[in-house]
Amino acid sequence: MNDQPDPRALMVSERLKSAVEWRIAPGLTAYPEAVAFMETRAAAIADGEASELVWLVEHPPIYTAGTSAKDGDLLDARFPVFKTGRGGQFTYHGPGQRVGYVMLDLKRRGGDVRGFVRDLEDWLIRTLAHFNVKGERREGRVGIWVARSGGREDKIAAIGVRVRRWVTFHGVSLNVDPDLTHFGGIVPCGISEHGVTSLHNLGLAVTMADVDVAMKAAFSEVFG
């Protein structure tokens, strides 16, 4: 009797672990459950026991405080507030906003955290380009911005990441059709002199499913 593992089975296992899995959560996902899931999955990826994952969710209305959040930027705690280990300041999440949690093994991807953040920016910019929206970076401002008439600039997407044992988690959020008045309870990402926008606010009646397709295509363009 041969007790040695089947090399073909090992090759299949390694291919599965090397592929980036995609999941789309139905309905609204509670934030504490999302964080617990990410912690567990990131540890499994670091241990070589799970594949990398992009997880697309929507949350009920909440505010999250990153590691650089200032108490004075919470103007009106009208929704639950969660402290989180991601970088950045205060952010709003809620229905109509696509949150993309990205769990990748940076050891396999060059070990460049700054490069990873830039890739996330490219991912969002390319996703917006699928809808003929020009998303742009701005020096000294995190996230992706859209130029409006009269010199105005509005933020359409946010980025906040954490890396543990070279595995990333948390990720990005893109405003599809959230209630933009909900951002009024915070100073989003500590920036008060600019506003926020969404695809619907820009006059694009796209669905969340449309955005998911664009995000997956753009991800492949950036991350391979």
PDB file of C-alpha atoms in Angstrom:
ATOM      1  CA  MET A   1       0.000   0.000   0.000  1.00  0.00           C
ATOM      2  CA  ASN A   2       1.409   3.397  -0.999  1.00  0.00           C
ATOM      3  CA  ASP A   3       0.972   6.013   1.761  1.00  0.00           C
ATOM      4  CA  GLN A   4       2.728   8.727  -0.201  1.00  0.00           C
ATOM      5  CA  PRO A   5       0.538  11.705  -1.243  1.00  0.00           C
ATOM      6  CA  ASP A   6      -0.554  11.792  -4.848  1.00  0.00           C
ATOM      7  CA  PRO A   7       1.623  14.442  -6.611  1.00  0.00           C
ATOM      8  CA  ARG A   8      -1.286  15.329  -8.885  1.00  0.00           C
ATOM      9  CA  ALA A   9      -3.513  16.013  -5.878  1.00  0.00           C
ATOM     10  CA  LEU A  10      -0.804  18.217  -4.373  1.00  0.00           C
ATOM     11  CA  MET A  11      -0.532  20.179  -7.619  1.00  0.00           C
ATOM     12  CA  VAL A  12      -4.298  20.727  -7.679  1.00  0.00           C
ATOM     13  CA  SER A  13      -4.196  21.838  -4.032  1.00  0.00           C
ATOM     14  CA  GLU A  14      -1.426  24.322  -4.744  1.00  0.00           C
ATOM     15  CA  ARG A  15      -3.285  25.718  -7.762  1.00  0.00           C
ATOM     16  CA  LEU A  16      -6.377  26.229  -5.644  1.00  0.00           C
ATOM     17  CA  LYS A  17      -4.394  28.037  -2.962  1.00  0.00           C
ATOM     18  CA  SER A  18      -2.686  30.232  -5.567  1.00  0.00           C
ATOM     19  CA  ALA A  19      -5.901  31.363  -7.257  1.00  0.00           C
ATOM     20  CA  VAL A  20      -7.668  34.497  -5.998  1.00  0.00           C
ATOM     21  CA  GLU A  21     -11.143  33.552  -4.833  1.00  0.00           C
ATOM     22  CA  TRP A  22     -14.054  35.965  -5.291  1.00  0.00           C
ATOM     23  CA  ARG A  23     -17.099  36.119  -3.043  1.00  0.00           C
ATOM     24  CA  ILE A  24     -20.109  38.443  -3.070  1.00  0.00           C
ATOM     25  CA  ALA A  25     -22.039  38.554   0.195  1.00  0.00           C
ATOM     26  CA  PRO A  26     -25.829  38.809  -0.146  1.00  0.00           C
ATOM     27  CA  GLY A  27     -27.713  41.476   1.791  1.00  0.00           C
ATOM     28  CA  LEU A  28     -26.002  43.519   4.504  1.00  0.00           C
ATOM     29  CA  THR A  29     -23.038  42.131   6.427  1.00  0.00           C
ATOM     30  CA  ALA A  30     -22.566  43.163  10.066  1.00  0.00           C
ATOM     31  CA  TYR A  31     -19.211  44.863  10.503  1.00  0.00           C
ATOM     32  CA  PRO A  32     -17.961  42.821  13.508  1.00  0.00           C
ATOM     33  CA  GLU A  33     -18.707  39.610  11.603  1.00  0.00           C
ATOM     34  CA  ALA A  34     -16.786  40.915   8.592  1.00  0.00           C
ATOM     35  CA  VAL A  35     -13.738  41.777  10.697  1.00  0.00           C
ATOM     36  CA  ALA A  36     -13.797  38.380  12.426  1.00  0.00           C
ATOM     37  CA  PHE A  37     -13.990  36.633   9.065  1.00  0.00           C
ATOM     38  CA  MET A  38     -11.106  38.672   7.632  1.00  0.00           C
ATOM     39  CA  GLU A  39      -8.918  37.967  10.671  1.00  0.00           C
ATOM     40  CA  THR A  40      -9.504  34.242  10.334  1.00  0.00           C
ATOM     41  CA  ARG A  41      -9.026  34.154   6.573  1.00  0.00           C
ATOM     42  CA  ALA A  42      -5.875  36.299   6.649  1.00  0.00           C
ATOM     43  CA  ALA A  43      -4.327  33.940   9.216  1.00  0.00           C
ATOM     44  CA  ALA A  44      -5.201  30.930   7.058  1.00  0.00           C
ATOM     45  CA  ILE A  45      -3.629  32.578   4.005  1.00  0.00           C
ATOM     46  CA  ALA A  46      -0.469  33.340   5.975  1.00  0.00           C
ATOM     47  CA  ASP A  47      -0.318  29.686   7.071  1.00  0.00           C
ATOM     48  CA  GLY A  48      -0.738  28.480   3.494  1.00  0.00           C
ATOM     49  CA  GLU A  49      -4.101  26.913   4.283  1.00  0.00           C
ATOM     50  CA  ALA A  50      -6.383  29.103   2.140  1.00  0.00           C
ATOM     51  CA  SER A  51      -6.383  30.966  -1.138  1.00  0.00           C
ATOM     52  CA  GLU A  52      -6.253  34.722  -1.470  1.00  0.00           C
ATOM     53  CA  LEU A  53      -9.685  36.325  -1.446  1.00  0.00           C
ATOM     54  CA  VAL A  54     -11.553  39.387  -2.664  1.00  0.00           C
ATOM     55  CA  TRP A  55     -14.796  39.692  -0.707  1.00  0.00           C
ATOM     56  CA  LEU A  56     -17.464  42.179  -1.844  1.00  0.00           C
ATOM     57  CA  VAL A  57     -19.989  43.271   0.798  1.00  0.00           C
ATOM     58  CA  GLU A  58     -22.422  45.990   1.832  1.00  0.00           C
ATOM     59  CA  HIS A  59     -22.762  47.078   5.454  1.00  0.00           C
ATOM     60  CA  PRO A  60     -25.629  48.587   7.409  1.00  0.00           C
ATOM     61  CA  PRO A  61     -24.977  52.295   8.179  1.00  0.00           C
ATOM     62  CA  ILE A  62     -21.876  52.586  10.376  1.00  0.00           C
ATOM     63  CA  TYR A  63     -18.841  54.757  10.980  1.00  0.00           C
ATOM     64  CA  THR A  64     -15.395  53.194  11.295  1.00  0.00           C
ATOM     65  CA  ALA A  65     -12.390  54.843  12.902  1.00  0.00           C
ATOM     66  CA  GLY A  66      -8.952  54.011  11.541  1.00  0.00           C
ATOM     67  CA  THR A  67      -5.707  54.190  13.466  1.00  0.00           C
ATOM     68  CA  SER A  68      -5.293  57.918  12.679  1.00  0.00           C
ATOM     69  CA  ALA A  69      -8.879  58.953  13.521  1.00  0.00           C
ATOM     70  CA  LYS A  70      -9.323  62.134  15.562  1.00  0.00           C
ATOM     71  CA  ASP A  71     -12.172  62.344  18.055  1.00  0.00           C
ATOM     72  CA  GLY A  72     -13.151  65.786  16.762  1.00  0.00           C
ATOM     73  CA  ASP A  73     -13.869  64.367  13.317  1.00  0.00           C
ATOM     74  CA  LEU A  74     -16.856  62.433  14.679  1.00  0.00           C
ATOM     75  CA  LEU A  75     -19.461  65.180  14.371  1.00  0.00           C
ATOM     76  CA  ASP A  76     -22.672  63.236  14.961  1.00  0.00           C
ATOM     77  CA  ALA A  77     -22.595  59.590  16.074  1.00  0.00           C
ATOM     78  CA  ARG A  78     -25.950  58.853  14.484  1.00  0.00           C
ATOM     79  CA  PHE A  79     -24.808  55.330  13.584  1.00  0.00           C
ATOM     80  CA  PRO A  80     -22.714  52.745  15.442  1.00  0.00           C
ATOM     81  CA  VAL A  81     -19.015  53.597  15.567  1.00  0.00           C
ATOM     82  CA  PHE A  82     -16.367  50.872  15.306  1.00  0.00           C
ATOM     83  CA  LYS A  83     -12.670  51.281  16.005  1.00  0.00           C
ATOM     84  CA  THR A  84     -10.673  49.257  13.532  1.00  0.00           C
ATOM     85  CA  GLY A  85      -7.041  48.394  12.951  1.00  0.00           C
ATOM     86  CA  ARG A  86      -6.924  49.643   9.360  1.00  0.00           C
ATOM     87  CA  GLY A  87      -5.020  52.755   8.428  1.00  0.00           C
ATOM     88  CA  GLY A  88      -6.782  56.075   7.896  1.00  0.00           C
ATOM     89  CA  GLN A  89      -9.327  58.137   9.766  1.00  0.00           C
ATOM     90  CA  PHE A  90     -13.151  58.133   9.916  1.00  0.00           C
ATOM     91  CA  THR A  91     -15.108  56.482   7.117  1.00  0.00           C
ATOM     92  CA  TYR A  92     -18.784  55.821   6.518  1.00  0.00           C
ATOM     93  CA  HIS A  93     -20.095  52.494   5.238  1.00  0.00           C
ATOM     94  CA  GLY A  94     -23.696  51.764   4.334  1.00  0.00           C
ATOM     95  CA  PRO A  95     -26.173  50.381   1.813  1.00  0.00           C
ATOM     96  CA  GLY A  96     -25.421  51.419  -1.741  1.00  0.00           C
ATOM     97  CA  GLN A  97     -21.684  51.426  -1.152  1.00  0.00           C
ATOM     98  CA  ARG A  98     -19.598  48.527  -2.433  1.00  0.00           C
ATOM     99  CA  VAL A  99     -16.910  47.515   0.025  1.00  0.00           C
ATOM    100  CA  GLY A 100     -14.123  45.339  -1.332  1.00  0.00           C
ATOM    101  CA  TYR A 101     -12.134  43.455   1.293  1.00  0.00           C
ATOM    102  CA  VAL A 102      -8.850  42.322  -0.214  1.00  0.00           C
ATOM    103  CA  MET A 103      -6.877  39.480   1.381  1.00  0.00           C
ATOM    104  CA  LEU A 104      -3.670  38.986  -0.592  1.00  0.00           C
ATOM    105  CA  ASP A 105      -0.303  37.447   0.268  1.00  0.00           C
ATOM    106  CA  LEU A 106       2.235  40.204  -0.301  1.00  0.00           C
ATOM    107  CA  LYS A 107       5.144  37.802   0.128  1.00  0.00           C
ATOM    108  CA  ARG A 108       4.127  36.315  -3.213  1.00  0.00           C
ATOM    109  CA  ARG A 109       3.581  39.766  -4.702  1.00  0.00           C
ATOM    110  CA  GLY A 110       6.865  41.536  -4.082  1.00  0.00           C
ATOM    111  CA  GLY A 111       6.429  42.560  -0.435  1.00  0.00           C
ATOM    112  CA  ASP A 112       5.741  46.193  -1.348  1.00  0.00           C
ATOM    113  CA  VAL A 113       3.008  47.689   0.860  1.00  0.00           C
ATOM    114  CA  ARG A 114       3.114  51.104  -0.798  1.00  0.00           C
ATOM    115  CA  GLY A 115       2.948  49.424  -4.181  1.00  0.00           C
ATOM    116  CA  PHE A 116      -0.074  47.468  -3.005  1.00  0.00           C
ATOM    117  CA  VAL A 117      -1.885  50.672  -1.991  1.00  0.00           C
ATOM    118  CA  ARG A 118      -1.072  52.187  -5.374  1.00  0.00           C
ATOM    119  CA  ASP A 119      -2.456  49.064  -7.036  1.00  0.00           C
ATOM    120  CA  LEU A 120      -5.676  49.487  -5.052  1.00  0.00           C
ATOM    121  CA  GLU A 121      -5.897  53.045  -6.363  1.00  0.00           C
ATOM    122  CA  ASP A 122      -5.349  51.781  -9.915  1.00  0.00           C
ATOM    123  CA  TRP A 123      -8.042  49.166  -9.350  1.00  0.00           C
ATOM    124  CA  LEU A 124     -10.584  51.818  -8.389  1.00  0.00           C
ATOM    125  CA  ILE A 125      -9.538  54.167 -11.194  1.00  0.00           C
ATOM    126  CA  ARG A 126      -9.895  51.399 -13.782  1.00  0.00           C
ATOM    127  CA  THR A 127     -13.249  50.334 -12.311  1.00  0.00           C
ATOM    128  CA  LEU A 128     -14.561  53.892 -12.681  1.00  0.00           C
ATOM    129  CA  ALA A 129     -13.188  54.049 -16.227  1.00  0.00           C
ATOM    130  CA  HIS A 130     -15.564  51.199 -17.135  1.00  0.00           C
ATOM    131  CA  PHE A 131     -18.346  53.788 -16.606  1.00  0.00           C
ATOM    132  CA  ASN A 132     -16.455  56.628 -18.327  1.00  0.00           C
ATOM    133  CA  VAL A 133     -15.727  58.299 -14.992  1.00  0.00           C
ATOM    134  CA  LYS A 134     -12.271  59.788 -14.535  1.00  0.00           C
ATOM    135  CA  GLY A 135     -11.093  58.926 -11.050  1.00  0.00           C
ATOM    136  CA  GLU A 136      -7.908  60.618  -9.910  1.00  0.00           C
ATOM    137  CA  ARG A 137      -5.339  60.589  -7.138  1.00  0.00           C
ATOM    138  CA  ARG A 138      -4.581  63.752  -5.206  1.00  0.00           C
ATOM    139  CA  GLU A 139      -1.316  64.424  -3.427  1.00  0.00           C
ATOM    140  CA  GLY A 140      -1.810  64.395   0.329  1.00  0.00           C
ATOM    141  CA  ARG A 141      -5.374  63.029   0.081  1.00  0.00           C
ATOM    142  CA  VAL A 142      -6.157  59.349   0.418  1.00  0.00           C
ATOM    143  CA  GLY A 143      -8.753  57.833  -1.885  1.00  0.00           C
ATOM    144  CA  ILE A 144     -10.003  58.507  -5.388  1.00  0.00           C
ATOM    145  CA  TRP A 145     -11.414  61.864  -6.456  1.00  0.00           C
ATOM    146  CA  VAL A 146     -13.651  63.202  -9.210  1.00  0.00           C
ATOM    147  CA  ALA A 147     -13.353  66.736 -10.603  1.00  0.00           C
ATOM    148  CA  ARG A 148     -16.677  68.596 -10.706  1.00  0.00           C
ATOM    149  CA  SER A 149     -17.726  71.907 -12.238  1.00  0.00           C
ATOM    150  CA  GLY A 150     -16.455  75.143 -10.749  1.00  0.00           C
ATOM    151  CA  GLY A 151     -13.206  73.595  -9.567  1.00  0.00           C
ATOM    152  CA  ARG A 152     -14.955  71.402  -7.008  1.00  0.00           C
ATOM    153  CA  GLU A 153     -13.579  67.949  -6.215  1.00  0.00           C
ATOM    154  CA  ASP A 154     -15.519  65.132  -4.556  1.00  0.00           C
ATOM    155  CA  LYS A 155     -14.346  61.845  -3.144  1.00  0.00           C
ATOM    156  CA  ILE A 156     -15.943  58.771  -4.696  1.00  0.00           C
ATOM    157  CA  ALA A 157     -13.846  55.961  -3.200  1.00  0.00           C
ATOM    158  CA  ALA A 158     -11.874  55.339  -0.015  1.00  0.00           C
ATOM    159  CA  ILE A 159      -8.927  53.095   0.848  1.00  0.00           C
ATOM    160  CA  GLY A 160      -7.908  51.708   4.226  1.00  0.00           C
ATOM    161  CA  VAL A 161      -5.721  48.644   4.673  1.00  0.00           C
ATOM    162  CA  ARG A 162      -3.995  46.557   7.280  1.00  0.00           C
ATOM    163  CA  VAL A 163      -1.174  44.070   6.807  1.00  0.00           C
ATOM    164  CA  ARG A 164      -0.390  41.234   9.208  1.00  0.00           C
ATOM    165  CA  ARG A 165       2.249  38.568   8.519  1.00  0.00           C
ATOM    166  CA  TRP A 166       2.418  40.038   5.000  1.00  0.00           C
ATOM    167  CA  VAL A 167      -1.242  39.305   4.327  1.00  0.00           C
ATOM    168  CA  THR A 168      -3.523  42.252   3.572  1.00  0.00           C
ATOM    169  CA  PHE A 169      -7.046  42.796   4.791  1.00  0.00           C
ATOM    170  CA  HIS A 170      -9.641  45.579   4.882  1.00  0.00           C
ATOM    171  CA  GLY A 171      -9.487  47.333   1.490  1.00  0.00           C
ATOM    172  CA  VAL A 172     -11.605  49.785  -0.504  1.00  0.00           C
ATOM    173  CA  SER A 173     -15.084  51.277  -0.676  1.00  0.00           C
ATOM    174  CA  LEU A 174     -16.763  52.704  -3.768  1.00  0.00           C
ATOM    175  CA  ASN A 175     -19.863  54.890  -3.598  1.00  0.00           C
ATOM    176  CA  VAL A 176     -22.461  53.483  -5.980  1.00  0.00           C
ATOM    177  CA  ASP A 177     -25.698  54.898  -4.556  1.00  0.00           C
ATOM    178  CA  PRO A 178     -25.370  55.431  -0.787  1.00  0.00           C
ATOM    179  CA  ASP A 179     -27.272  58.112   1.125  1.00  0.00           C
ATOM    180  CA  LEU A 180     -24.645  60.861   0.872  1.00  0.00           C
ATOM    181  CA  THR A 181     -26.188  62.777   3.793  1.00  0.00           C
ATOM    182  CA  HIS A 182     -24.893  60.001   6.069  1.00  0.00           C
ATOM    183  CA  PHE A 183     -21.355  61.261   5.493  1.00  0.00           C
ATOM    184  CA  GLY A 184     -22.402  64.419   7.371  1.00  0.00           C
ATOM    185  CA  GLY A 185     -21.832  62.720  10.717  1.00  0.00           C
ATOM    186  CA  ILE A 186     -18.066  62.665  10.208  1.00  0.00           C
ATOM    187  CA  VAL A 187     -15.240  64.546   8.581  1.00  0.00           C
ATOM    188  CA  PRO A 188     -14.526  61.858   5.968  1.00  0.00           C
ATOM    189  CA  CYS A 189     -10.866  60.841   6.163  1.00  0.00           C
ATOM    190  CA  GLY A 190     -10.166  64.099   8.008  1.00  0.00           C
ATOM    191  CA  ILE A 191     -10.826  66.239   4.923  1.00  0.00           C
ATOM    192  CA  SER A 192     -13.483  68.927   5.434  1.00  0.00           C
ATOM    193  CA  GLU A 193     -12.845  71.196   2.438  1.00  0.00           C
ATOM    194  CA  HIS A 194     -14.108  68.699  -0.142  1.00  0.00           C
ATOM    195  CA  GLY A 195     -17.322  66.733  -0.605  1.00  0.00           C
ATOM    196  CA  VAL A 196     -18.325  63.187  -1.466  1.00  0.00           C
ATOM    197  CA  THR A 197     -20.102  61.827  -4.503  1.00  0.00           C
ATOM    198  CA  SER A 198     -21.333  58.553  -5.982  1.00  0.00           C
ATOM    199  CA  LEU A 199     -21.924  57.047  -9.392  1.00  0.00           C
ATOM    200  CA  HIS A 200     -25.640  57.816  -9.110  1.00  0.00           C
ATOM    201  CA  ASN A 201     -24.879  61.357  -7.968  1.00  0.00           C
ATOM    202  CA  LEU A 202     -22.853  61.727 -11.166  1.00  0.00           C
ATOM    203  CA  GLY A 203     -25.936  60.711 -13.162  1.00  0.00           C
ATOM    204  CA  LEU A 204     -25.002  57.074 -13.762  1.00  0.00           C
ATOM    205  CA  ALA A 205     -27.834  54.700 -12.862  1.00  0.00           C
ATOM    206  CA  VAL A 206     -25.618  51.619 -12.652  1.00  0.00           C
ATOM    207  CA  THR A 207     -26.473  48.644 -10.482  1.00  0.00           C
ATOM    208  CA  MET A 208     -24.317  47.032  -7.823  1.00  0.00           C
ATOM    209  CA  ALA A 209     -24.047  44.003 -10.102  1.00  0.00           C
ATOM    210  CA  ASP A 210     -22.691  46.264 -12.872  1.00  0.00           C
ATOM    211  CA  VAL A 211     -20.062  47.565 -10.465  1.00  0.00           C
ATOM    212  CA  ASP A 212     -19.119  44.060  -9.338  1.00  0.00           C
ATOM    213  CA  VAL A 213     -18.458  43.011 -12.935  1.00  0.00           C
ATOM    214  CA  ALA A 214     -16.330  46.099 -13.519  1.00  0.00           C
ATOM    215  CA  MET A 215     -14.399  45.585 -10.279  1.00  0.00           C
ATOM    216  CA  LYS A 216     -13.546  41.988 -11.163  1.00  0.00           C
ATOM    217  CA  ALA A 217     -12.392  42.926 -14.657  1.00  0.00           C
ATOM    218  CA  ALA A 218     -10.306  45.851 -13.392  1.00  0.00           C
ATOM    219  CA  PHE A 219      -8.783  43.696 -10.638  1.00  0.00           C
ATOM    220  CA  SER A 220      -7.507  41.251 -13.238  1.00  0.00           C
ATOM    221  CA  GLU A 221      -6.004  44.143 -15.203  1.00  0.00           C
ATOM    222  CA  VAL A 222      -4.077  45.381 -12.174  1.00  0.00           C
ATOM    223  CA  PHE A 223      -3.267  42.305 -10.097  1.00  0.00           C
ATOM    224  CA  GLY A 224      -3.271  39.614 -12.788  1.00  0.00           C
TER     225      GLY A 224
END
